Coordinates of C-alpha atoms in Angstrom, one line a residue:
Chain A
X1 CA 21.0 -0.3 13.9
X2 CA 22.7 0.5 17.0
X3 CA 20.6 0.2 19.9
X4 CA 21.5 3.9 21.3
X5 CA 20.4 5.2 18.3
X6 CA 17.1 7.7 19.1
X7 CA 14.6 7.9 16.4
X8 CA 14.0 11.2 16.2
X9 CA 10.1 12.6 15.0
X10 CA 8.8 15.3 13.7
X11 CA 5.7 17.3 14.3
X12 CA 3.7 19.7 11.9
X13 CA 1.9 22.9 11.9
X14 CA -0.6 22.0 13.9
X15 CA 1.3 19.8 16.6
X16 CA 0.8 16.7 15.0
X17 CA 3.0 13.9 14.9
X18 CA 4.2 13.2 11.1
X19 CA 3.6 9.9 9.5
X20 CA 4.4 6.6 10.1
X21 CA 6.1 6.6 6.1
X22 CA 7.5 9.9 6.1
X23 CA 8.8 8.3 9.5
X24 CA 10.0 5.2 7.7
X25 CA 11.1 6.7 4.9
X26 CA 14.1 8.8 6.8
X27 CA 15.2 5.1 8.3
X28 CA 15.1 3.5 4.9
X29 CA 17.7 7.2 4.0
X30 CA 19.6 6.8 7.2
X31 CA 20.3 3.0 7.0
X32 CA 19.9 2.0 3.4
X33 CA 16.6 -0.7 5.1
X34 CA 14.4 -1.3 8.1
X35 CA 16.5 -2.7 10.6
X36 CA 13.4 -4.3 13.1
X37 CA 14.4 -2.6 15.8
X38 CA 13.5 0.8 14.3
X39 CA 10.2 -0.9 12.9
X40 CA 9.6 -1.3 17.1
X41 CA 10.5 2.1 17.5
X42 CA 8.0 3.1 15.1
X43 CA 5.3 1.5 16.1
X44 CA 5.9 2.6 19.7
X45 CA 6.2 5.9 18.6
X46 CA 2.8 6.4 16.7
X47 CA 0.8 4.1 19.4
X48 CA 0.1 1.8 16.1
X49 CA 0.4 -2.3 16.1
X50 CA 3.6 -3.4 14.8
X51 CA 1.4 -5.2 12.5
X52 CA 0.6 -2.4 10.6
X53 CA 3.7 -0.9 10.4
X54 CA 4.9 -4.3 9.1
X55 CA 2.0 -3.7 6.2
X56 CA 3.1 -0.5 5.4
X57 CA 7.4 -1.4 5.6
X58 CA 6.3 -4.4 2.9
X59 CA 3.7 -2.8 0.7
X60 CA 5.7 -0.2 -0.6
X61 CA 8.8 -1.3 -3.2
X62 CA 10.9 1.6 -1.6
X63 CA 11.1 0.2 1.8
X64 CA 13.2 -2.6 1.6
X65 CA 13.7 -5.1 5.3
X66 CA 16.5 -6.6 4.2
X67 CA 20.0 -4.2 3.5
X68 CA 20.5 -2.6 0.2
X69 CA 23.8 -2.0 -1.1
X70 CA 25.6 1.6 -1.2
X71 CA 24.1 2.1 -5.0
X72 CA 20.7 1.6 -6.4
X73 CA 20.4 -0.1 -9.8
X74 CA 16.9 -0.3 -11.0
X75 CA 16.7 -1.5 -14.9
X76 CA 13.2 -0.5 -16.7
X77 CA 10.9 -4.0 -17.8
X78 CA 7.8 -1.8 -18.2
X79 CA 6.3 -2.0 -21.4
X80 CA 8.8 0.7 -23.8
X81 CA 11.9 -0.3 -22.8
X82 CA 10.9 -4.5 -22.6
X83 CA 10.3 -4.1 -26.4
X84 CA 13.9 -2.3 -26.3
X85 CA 15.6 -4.8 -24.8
X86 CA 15.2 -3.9 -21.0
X87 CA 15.6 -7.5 -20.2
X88 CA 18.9 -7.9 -21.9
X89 CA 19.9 -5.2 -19.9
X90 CA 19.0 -6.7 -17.0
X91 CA 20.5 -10.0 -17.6
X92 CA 24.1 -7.8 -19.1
X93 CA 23.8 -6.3 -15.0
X94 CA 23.3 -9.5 -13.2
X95 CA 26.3 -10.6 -15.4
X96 CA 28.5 -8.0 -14.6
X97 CA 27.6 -7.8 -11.1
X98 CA 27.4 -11.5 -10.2
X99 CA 24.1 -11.5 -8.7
X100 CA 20.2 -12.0 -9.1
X101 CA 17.6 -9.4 -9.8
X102 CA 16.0 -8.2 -5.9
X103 CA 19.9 -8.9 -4.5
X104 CA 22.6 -7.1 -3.1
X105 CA 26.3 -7.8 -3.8
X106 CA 28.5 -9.6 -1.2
X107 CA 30.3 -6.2 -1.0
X108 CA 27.1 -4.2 -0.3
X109 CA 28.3 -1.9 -3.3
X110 CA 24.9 -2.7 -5.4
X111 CA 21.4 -3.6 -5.3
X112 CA 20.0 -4.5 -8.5
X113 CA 16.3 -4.3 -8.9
X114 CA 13.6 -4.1 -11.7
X115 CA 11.2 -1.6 -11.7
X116 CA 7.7 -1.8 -14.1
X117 CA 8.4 2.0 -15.3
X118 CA 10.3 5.2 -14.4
X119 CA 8.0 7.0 -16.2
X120 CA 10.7 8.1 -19.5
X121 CA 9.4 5.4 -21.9
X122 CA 10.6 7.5 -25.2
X123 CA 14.3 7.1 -23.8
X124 CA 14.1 3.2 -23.1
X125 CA 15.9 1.2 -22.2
X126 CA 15.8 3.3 -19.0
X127 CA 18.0 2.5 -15.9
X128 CA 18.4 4.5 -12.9
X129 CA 21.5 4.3 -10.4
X130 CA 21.2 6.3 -7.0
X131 CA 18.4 8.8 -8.9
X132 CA 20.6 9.4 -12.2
X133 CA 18.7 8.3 -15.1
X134 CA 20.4 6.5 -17.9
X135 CA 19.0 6.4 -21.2
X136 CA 18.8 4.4 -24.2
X137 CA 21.3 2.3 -22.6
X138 CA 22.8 -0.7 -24.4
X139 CA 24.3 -3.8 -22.7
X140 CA 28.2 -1.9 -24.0
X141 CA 27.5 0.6 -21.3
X142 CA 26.2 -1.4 -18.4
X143 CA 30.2 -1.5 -17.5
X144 CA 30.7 2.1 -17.8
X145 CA 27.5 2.8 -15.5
X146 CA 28.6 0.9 -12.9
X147 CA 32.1 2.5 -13.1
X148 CA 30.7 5.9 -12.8
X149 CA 28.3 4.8 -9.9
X150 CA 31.4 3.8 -8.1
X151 CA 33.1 6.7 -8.9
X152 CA 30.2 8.5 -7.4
X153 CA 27.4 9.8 -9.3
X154 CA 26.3 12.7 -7.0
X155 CA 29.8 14.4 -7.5
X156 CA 28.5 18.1 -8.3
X157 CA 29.7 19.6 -11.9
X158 CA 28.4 22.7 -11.9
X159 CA 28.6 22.7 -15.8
X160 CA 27.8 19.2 -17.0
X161 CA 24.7 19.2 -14.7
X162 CA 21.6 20.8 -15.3
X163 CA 20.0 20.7 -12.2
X164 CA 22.8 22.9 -10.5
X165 CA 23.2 26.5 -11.9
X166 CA 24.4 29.6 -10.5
X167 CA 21.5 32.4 -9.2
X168 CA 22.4 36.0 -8.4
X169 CA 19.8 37.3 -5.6
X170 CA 18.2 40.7 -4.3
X171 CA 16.5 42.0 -1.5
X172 CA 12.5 42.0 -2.3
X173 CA 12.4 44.9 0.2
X174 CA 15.2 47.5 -1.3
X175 CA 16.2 45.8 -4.5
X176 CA 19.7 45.7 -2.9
X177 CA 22.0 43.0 -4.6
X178 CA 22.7 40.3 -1.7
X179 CA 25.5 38.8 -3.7
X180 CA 29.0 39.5 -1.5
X181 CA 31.8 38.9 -4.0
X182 CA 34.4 38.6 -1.4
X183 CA 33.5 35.6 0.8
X184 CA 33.5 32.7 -1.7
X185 CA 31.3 29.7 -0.8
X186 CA 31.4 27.2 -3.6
X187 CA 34.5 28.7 -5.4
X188 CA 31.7 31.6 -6.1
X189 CA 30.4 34.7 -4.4
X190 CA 27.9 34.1 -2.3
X191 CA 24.4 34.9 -0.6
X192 CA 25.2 37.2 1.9
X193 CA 22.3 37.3 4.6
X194 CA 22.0 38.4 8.4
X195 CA 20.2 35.7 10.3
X196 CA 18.7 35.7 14.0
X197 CA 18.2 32.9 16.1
X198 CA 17.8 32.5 20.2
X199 CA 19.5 35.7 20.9
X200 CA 22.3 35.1 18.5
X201 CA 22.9 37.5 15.3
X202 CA 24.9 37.5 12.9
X203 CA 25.7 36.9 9.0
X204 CA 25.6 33.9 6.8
X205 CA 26.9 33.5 3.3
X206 CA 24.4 31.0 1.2
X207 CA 25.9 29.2 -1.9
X208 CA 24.5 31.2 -4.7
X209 CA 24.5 27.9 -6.6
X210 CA 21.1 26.5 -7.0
X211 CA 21.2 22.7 -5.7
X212 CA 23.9 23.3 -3.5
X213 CA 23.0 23.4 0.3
X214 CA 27.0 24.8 1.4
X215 CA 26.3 27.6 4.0
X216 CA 29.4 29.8 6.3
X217 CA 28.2 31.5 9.1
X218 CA 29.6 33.5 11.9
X219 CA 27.5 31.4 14.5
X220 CA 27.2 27.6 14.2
X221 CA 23.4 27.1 13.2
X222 CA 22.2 24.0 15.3
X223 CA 20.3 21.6 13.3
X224 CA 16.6 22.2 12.9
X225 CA 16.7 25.8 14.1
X226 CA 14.2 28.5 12.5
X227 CA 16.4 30.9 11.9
X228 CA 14.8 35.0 10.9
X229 CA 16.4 35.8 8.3
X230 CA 17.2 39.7 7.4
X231 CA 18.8 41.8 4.5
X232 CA 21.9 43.2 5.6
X233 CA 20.6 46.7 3.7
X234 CA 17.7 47.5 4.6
X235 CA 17.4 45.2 7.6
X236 CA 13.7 44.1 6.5
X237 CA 13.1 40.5 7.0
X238 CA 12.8 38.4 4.0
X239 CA 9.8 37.3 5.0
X240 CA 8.5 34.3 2.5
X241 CA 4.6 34.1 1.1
X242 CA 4.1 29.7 2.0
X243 CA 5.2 28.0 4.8
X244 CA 8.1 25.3 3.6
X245 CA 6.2 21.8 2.2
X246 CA 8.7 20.4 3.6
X247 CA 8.6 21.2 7.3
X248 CA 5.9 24.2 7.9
X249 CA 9.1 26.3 9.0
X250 CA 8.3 29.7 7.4
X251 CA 9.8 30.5 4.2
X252 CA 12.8 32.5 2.8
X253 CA 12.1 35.0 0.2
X254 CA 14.4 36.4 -2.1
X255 CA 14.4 37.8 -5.6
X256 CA 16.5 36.5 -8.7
X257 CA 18.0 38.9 -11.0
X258 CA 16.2 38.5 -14.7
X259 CA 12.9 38.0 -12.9
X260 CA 11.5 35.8 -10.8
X261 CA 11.7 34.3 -6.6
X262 CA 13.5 31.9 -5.1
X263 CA 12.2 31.0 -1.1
X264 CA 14.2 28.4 0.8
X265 CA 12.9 27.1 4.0
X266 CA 14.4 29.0 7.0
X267 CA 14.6 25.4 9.1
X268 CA 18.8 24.3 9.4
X269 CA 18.4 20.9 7.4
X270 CA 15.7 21.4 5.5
X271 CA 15.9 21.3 1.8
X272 CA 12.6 22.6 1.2
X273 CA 12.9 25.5 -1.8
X274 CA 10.4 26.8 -4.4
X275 CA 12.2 28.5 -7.6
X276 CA 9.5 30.9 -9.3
X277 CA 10.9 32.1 -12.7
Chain B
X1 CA -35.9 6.2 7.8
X2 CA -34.5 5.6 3.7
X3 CA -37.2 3.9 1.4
X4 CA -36.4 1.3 -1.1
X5 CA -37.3 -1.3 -3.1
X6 CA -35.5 -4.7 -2.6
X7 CA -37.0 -7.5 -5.3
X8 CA -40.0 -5.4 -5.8
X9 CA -40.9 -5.2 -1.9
X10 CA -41.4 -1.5 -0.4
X11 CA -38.7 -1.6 2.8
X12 CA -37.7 1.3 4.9
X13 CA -35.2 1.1 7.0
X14 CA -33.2 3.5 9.0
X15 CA -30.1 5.5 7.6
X16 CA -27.0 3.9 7.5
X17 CA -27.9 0.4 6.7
X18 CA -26.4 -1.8 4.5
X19 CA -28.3 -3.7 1.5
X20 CA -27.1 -6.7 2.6
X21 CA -28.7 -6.0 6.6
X22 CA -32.0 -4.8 4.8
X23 CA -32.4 -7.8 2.4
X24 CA -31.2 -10.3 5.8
X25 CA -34.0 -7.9 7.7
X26 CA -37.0 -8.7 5.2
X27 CA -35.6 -12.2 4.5
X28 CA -34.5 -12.5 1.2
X29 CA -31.5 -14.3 2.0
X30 CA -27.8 -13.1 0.1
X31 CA -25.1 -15.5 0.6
X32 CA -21.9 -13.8 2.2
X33 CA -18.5 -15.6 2.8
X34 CA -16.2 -12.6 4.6
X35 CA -18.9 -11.3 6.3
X36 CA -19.4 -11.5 9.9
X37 CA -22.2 -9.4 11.9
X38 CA -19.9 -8.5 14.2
X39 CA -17.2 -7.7 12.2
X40 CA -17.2 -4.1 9.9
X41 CA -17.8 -5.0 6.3
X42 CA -15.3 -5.6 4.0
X43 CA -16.4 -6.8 0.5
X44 CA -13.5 -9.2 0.1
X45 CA -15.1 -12.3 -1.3
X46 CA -17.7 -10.9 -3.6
X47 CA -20.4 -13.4 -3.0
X48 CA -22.6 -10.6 -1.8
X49 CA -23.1 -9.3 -5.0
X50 CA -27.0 -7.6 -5.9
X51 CA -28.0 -5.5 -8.9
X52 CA -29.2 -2.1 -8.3
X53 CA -30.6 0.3 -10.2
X54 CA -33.1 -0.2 -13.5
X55 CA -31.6 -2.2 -16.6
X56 CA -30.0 -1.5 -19.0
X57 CA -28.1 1.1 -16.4
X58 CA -28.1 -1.6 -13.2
X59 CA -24.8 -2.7 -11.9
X60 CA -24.0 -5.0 -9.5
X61 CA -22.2 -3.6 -6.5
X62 CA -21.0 -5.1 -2.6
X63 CA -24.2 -5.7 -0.7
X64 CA -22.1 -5.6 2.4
X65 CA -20.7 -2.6 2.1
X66 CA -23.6 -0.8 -0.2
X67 CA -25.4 1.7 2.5
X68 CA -29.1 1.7 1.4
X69 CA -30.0 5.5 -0.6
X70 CA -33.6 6.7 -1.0
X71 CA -35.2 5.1 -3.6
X72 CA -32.6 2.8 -4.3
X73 CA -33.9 -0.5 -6.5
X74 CA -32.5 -3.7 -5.4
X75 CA -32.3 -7.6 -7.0
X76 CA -31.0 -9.7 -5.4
X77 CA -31.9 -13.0 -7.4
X78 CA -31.9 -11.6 -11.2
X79 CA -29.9 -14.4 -14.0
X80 CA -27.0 -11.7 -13.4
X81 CA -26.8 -11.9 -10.0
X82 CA -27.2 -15.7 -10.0
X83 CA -24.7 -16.2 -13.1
X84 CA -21.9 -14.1 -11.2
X85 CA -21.9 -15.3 -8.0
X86 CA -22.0 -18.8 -9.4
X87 CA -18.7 -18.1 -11.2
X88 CA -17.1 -16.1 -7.8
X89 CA -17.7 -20.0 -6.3
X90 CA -16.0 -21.7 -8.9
X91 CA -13.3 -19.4 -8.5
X92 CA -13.2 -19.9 -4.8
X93 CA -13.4 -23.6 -5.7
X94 CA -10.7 -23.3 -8.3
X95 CA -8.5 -21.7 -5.5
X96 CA -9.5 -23.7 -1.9
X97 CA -11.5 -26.6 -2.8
X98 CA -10.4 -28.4 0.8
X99 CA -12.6 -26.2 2.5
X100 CA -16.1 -26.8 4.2
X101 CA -17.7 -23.5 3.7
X102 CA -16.7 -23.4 -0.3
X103 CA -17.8 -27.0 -0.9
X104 CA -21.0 -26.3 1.1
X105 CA -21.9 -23.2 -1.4
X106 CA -21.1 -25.0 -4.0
X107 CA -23.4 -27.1 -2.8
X108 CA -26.1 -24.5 -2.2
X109 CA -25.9 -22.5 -5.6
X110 CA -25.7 -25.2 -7.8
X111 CA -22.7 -25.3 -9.0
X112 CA -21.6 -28.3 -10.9
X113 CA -18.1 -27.5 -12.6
X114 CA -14.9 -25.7 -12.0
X115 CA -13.5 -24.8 -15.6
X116 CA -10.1 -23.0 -13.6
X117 CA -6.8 -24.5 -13.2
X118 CA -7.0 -26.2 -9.8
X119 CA -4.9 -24.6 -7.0
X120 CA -4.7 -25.6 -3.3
X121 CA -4.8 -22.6 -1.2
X122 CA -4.7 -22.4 2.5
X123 CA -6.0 -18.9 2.5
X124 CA -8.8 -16.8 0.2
X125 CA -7.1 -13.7 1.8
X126 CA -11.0 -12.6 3.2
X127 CA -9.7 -10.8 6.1
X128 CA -12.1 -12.4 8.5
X129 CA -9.0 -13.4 10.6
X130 CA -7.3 -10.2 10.8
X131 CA -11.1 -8.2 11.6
X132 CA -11.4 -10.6 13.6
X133 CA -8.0 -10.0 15.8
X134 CA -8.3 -6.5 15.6
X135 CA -11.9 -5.4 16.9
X136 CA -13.1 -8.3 18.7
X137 CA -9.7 -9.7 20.4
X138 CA -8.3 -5.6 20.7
X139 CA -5.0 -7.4 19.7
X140 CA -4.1 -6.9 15.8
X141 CA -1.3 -9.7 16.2
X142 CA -1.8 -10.5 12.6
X143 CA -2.4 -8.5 9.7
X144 CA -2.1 -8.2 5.8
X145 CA 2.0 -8.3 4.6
X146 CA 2.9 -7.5 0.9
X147 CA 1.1 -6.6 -2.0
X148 CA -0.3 -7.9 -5.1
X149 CA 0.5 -11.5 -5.7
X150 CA 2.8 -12.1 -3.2
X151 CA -0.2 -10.8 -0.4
X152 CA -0.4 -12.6 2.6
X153 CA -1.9 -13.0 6.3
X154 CA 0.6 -13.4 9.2
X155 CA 2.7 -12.0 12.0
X156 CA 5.4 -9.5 11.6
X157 CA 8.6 -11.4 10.7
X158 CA 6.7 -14.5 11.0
X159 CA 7.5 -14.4 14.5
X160 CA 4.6 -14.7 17.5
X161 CA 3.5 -11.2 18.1
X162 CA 3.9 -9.8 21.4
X163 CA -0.1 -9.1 21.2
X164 CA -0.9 -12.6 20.4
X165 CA -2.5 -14.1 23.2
X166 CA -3.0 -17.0 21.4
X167 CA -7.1 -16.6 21.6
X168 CA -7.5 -18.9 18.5
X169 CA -10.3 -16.8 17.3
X170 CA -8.6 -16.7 14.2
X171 CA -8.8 -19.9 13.7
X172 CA -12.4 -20.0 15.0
X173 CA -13.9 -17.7 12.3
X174 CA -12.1 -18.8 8.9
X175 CA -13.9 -20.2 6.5
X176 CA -10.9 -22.2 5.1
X177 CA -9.4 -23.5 8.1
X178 CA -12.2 -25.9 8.5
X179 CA -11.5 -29.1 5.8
X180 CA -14.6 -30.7 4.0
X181 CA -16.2 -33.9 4.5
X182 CA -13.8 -36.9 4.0
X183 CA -16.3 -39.0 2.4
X184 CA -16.3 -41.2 -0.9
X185 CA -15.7 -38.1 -3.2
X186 CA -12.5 -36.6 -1.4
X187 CA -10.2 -36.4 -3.8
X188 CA -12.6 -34.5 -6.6
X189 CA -11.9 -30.8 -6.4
X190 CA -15.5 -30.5 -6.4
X191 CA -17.8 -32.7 -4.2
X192 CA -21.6 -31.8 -4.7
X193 CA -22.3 -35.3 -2.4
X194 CA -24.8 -33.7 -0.8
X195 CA -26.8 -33.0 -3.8
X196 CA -27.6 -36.7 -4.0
X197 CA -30.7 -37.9 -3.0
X198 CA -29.0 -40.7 -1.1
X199 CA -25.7 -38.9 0.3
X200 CA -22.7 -41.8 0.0
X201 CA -21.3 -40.4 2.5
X202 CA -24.1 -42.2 4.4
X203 CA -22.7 -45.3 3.3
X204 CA -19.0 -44.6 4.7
X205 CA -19.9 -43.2 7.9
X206 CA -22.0 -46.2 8.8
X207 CA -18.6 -47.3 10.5
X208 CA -17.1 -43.7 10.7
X209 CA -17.8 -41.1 13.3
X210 CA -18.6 -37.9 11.1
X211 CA -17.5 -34.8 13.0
X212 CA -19.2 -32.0 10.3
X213 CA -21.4 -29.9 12.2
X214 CA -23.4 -28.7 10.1
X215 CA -23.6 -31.5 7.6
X216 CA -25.3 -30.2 4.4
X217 CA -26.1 -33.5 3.2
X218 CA -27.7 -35.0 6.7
X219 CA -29.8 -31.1 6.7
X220 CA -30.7 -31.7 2.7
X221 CA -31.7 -35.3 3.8
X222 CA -34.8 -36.7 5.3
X223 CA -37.4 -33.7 5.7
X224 CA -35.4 -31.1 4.1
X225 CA -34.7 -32.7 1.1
X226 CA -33.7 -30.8 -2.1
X227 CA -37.1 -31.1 -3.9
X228 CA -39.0 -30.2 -1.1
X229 CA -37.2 -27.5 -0.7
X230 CA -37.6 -26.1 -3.8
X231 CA -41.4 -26.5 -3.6
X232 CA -41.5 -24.8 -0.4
X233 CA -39.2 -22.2 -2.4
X234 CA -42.1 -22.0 -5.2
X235 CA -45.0 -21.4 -2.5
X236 CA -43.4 -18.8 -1.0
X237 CA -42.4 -16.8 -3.4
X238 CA -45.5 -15.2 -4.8
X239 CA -45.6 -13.6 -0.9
X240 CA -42.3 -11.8 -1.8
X241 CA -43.8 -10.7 -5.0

């Protein structure tokens, strides 16, 4: 961690400061571990005795002190996928990668670790890498997992994965499509929206592809501004019914043609969304 | 003021109180290992245990931590009571038999055997020490790090703490910390000397200095004997009924 490196905290509705996981949990995103230092910073931060924060940092399996490699391998030895095999498949990854279970390659490419279940115990022998769950794997395609994991696994294809799918979006106000077909953000015709922040206004095309977080807008949108957000139409502000769960930063609200309500959180940075259909 | 009933006995004591303070209160003594009257409970080493409630529906729950509830039936010496907290000392045994305070309850409650697989631990895990640091020394230099089997009591990074001002209370207050007698019977996970009439040790120290303070045998000796005891035990317990 470099020493000039500010930990930066969040507060919530009501002014208090977040914590001390959610705290650790964006160092363990940011640096892959808890570097001491920012366990210091921590516990400065909250008034709390680095003792506790210690607890907390080695209670939880996904904190990790010491630095985990660029991808996550966890293999499944919970009950369901032991009977499958999960320990084969375990052994076929410390093979191929040339380490231990709880280690990290010499290249910092992979941590291999065992978890006791990921919760999918009809498609054992589960593994997960980076989030991407695996099943029914045999030890044949421990190879090919860790070639796609190097490959990348969060590469987005709009039509292989699931999780992404394209949305077309009206005002809740005036019905008015908000879809602009000629500025293209994602290869596809985007959100079209007119958003207000300080005393700056202006438009801002949202990918219309759900799972993406691409925005274009005519003003660059600092980080963790709460931005108004208005229909270009009927100039109503799409005004959300919740507050984000993310952040508190008041919601987005728009409606999806074929029924239903999408609200994103109007925070820059925040990927707090609820999808109603 | 809560009303209950503790081994028969009508007490009333104020809201808020433990079992364990209410039973100490009226003297019915409950034998308590990670408890500390200064310290806030914490129902760690189990050795508190009481029934409460009428058979066949009683359960046996944390004296320490138990808050008394109106009309609330206590035991505190029922075969249950006695047959559990006999086994919670063998398993203390089975885990830190080089301790004082285990070999002294062992001595106390009769027990006779360990049936475990004999481990050497330095520490029970009762949290004394890290109570101990945080509310009475205001320093929380050590705590709890881990979980599950790999649990364990120390600094963060196993480095001094910058709190630690090196008080030694820690030390002070554990019940582990402090080894047994070194008499004849040392190397027996369990010792039970002082349950002899005659303690060896008595033998052995006639050219040793013995530094155990107190030493269950010499208070079991001589006028406090373990049959008078009982007698006195005997006499007074139709009063309690």
């Amino acid at each position: 961690m470099e020493s000039d490196a500010q930990l930066e905290t969040r507060h919530n509705a009501d002014g208090e400061l977040e914590s001390v996981i959610s705290m650790l949990e964006r160092v363990q995103a940011r640096y892959n571990y808890l570097p001491e230092e920012a366990l210091r910073k921590v516990a400065a931060e909250t008034g709390r005795s680095m003792v506790d924060i210690y607890g907390v940092a080695t209670f939880y399996r996904a904190f990790s002190l010491k630095p985990r490699g660029k991808h996550l391998v966890s293999v499944c030895l919970g009950t369901a996928c032991h009977v499958r095999g999960g320990p084969i498949i375990a052994e076929e990854f410390e093979r191929q990668l040339g380490i231990r279970r709880g280690e990290t390659t010499a290249d910092k490419e992979f941590t291999l670790e065992t978890v006791n279940c990921l919760g999918a115990c009809a498609l054992g022998p589960i593994v997960t890498v980076d989030g991407h769950y695996f099943s029914h794997v045999s030890t044949g395609r421990v190879k090919k997992i860790l070639q796609q994991a190097r490959e990348g696994l969060d590469v987005v294809e709009v039509k292989a994965d699931e999780r992404v799918f394209p949305v077309e979006v009206s005002c809740p106000h005036c019905n008015h499509s908000l879809m602009d077909e000629r500025h293209l953000v994602d290869g596809r015709p985007s959100i079209r929206v007119t958003i207000s922040f300080g005393k700056k206004h202006g438009w801002l095309c949202l990918s219309s592809l759900y799972g993406s977080y691409n925005v274009e807008s005519e003003y660059p949108i600092p980080d963790n501004i709460v931005a108004h957000f208005f229909c270009p139409h009927c100039h109503g502000e799409l005004l959300g019914t919740t507050d984000c769960p993310e952040c508190g930063a008041p919601m987005v609200r728009m409606m999806i043609r074929g029924g239903g309500m999408v609200q994103i959180c109007s925070r820059r940075g925040c990927k707090g969304h609820i999808l109603d259909i | 003021m809560i009303n209950l009933k503790i081994n028969g006995l009508d007490v009333s004591v104020e809201e808020g109180t433990t079992i364990l303070e209410a039973a100490r209160f009226i003297g019915f003594p409950i034998p308590t290992l990670c408890h500390n009257d200064g310290l806030s409970p914490y129902g760690a080493c189990r050795l508190c245990l009481v029934e409460i409630g009428e058979p066949p529906r009683s359960k046996l729950v944390t004296s320490c931590t138990y808050p008394v509830e109106e009309g609330l039936i206590v035991r505190t010496d029922t075969e249950r009571v006695i047959r559990t907290r006999k086994m919670v000392i063998e398993l203390l045994l089975a885990s830190s038999p080089m301790s004082k305070t285990i070999q002294d309850l062992a001595s106390k409650y009769d027990v006779h055997q360990q049936r475990f697989k004999q481990e050497f631990e330095e520490c029970i895990m009762c949290g004394l020490c890290t109570r101990m640091c945080e509310e009475q020394m205001m320093a929380k230099a050590i705590g709890f790090r881990g979980r599950g089997q790999n649990r364990s009591i120390g600094t963060p990074f196993d480095i001094t703490s910058e709190e630690c001002r090196r008080c030694g209370a820690c030390m002070y207050i554990c019940p582990i910390c402090m080894a047994r007698c070194q008499g004849p019977q040392e190397e027996s996970p369990l010792c039970n000397a002082c349950l002899n009439l005659s303690p060896p040790c008595v033998e052995t120290y006639g050219q040793k200095m013995c530094y155990m303070d107190p030493c269950v045998a010499c208070e079991l000796a001589g006028p406090y004997r373990k049959d008078k005891q009982r007698k006195e035990k005997e006499e007074s317990a139709p009063v309690a009924r």
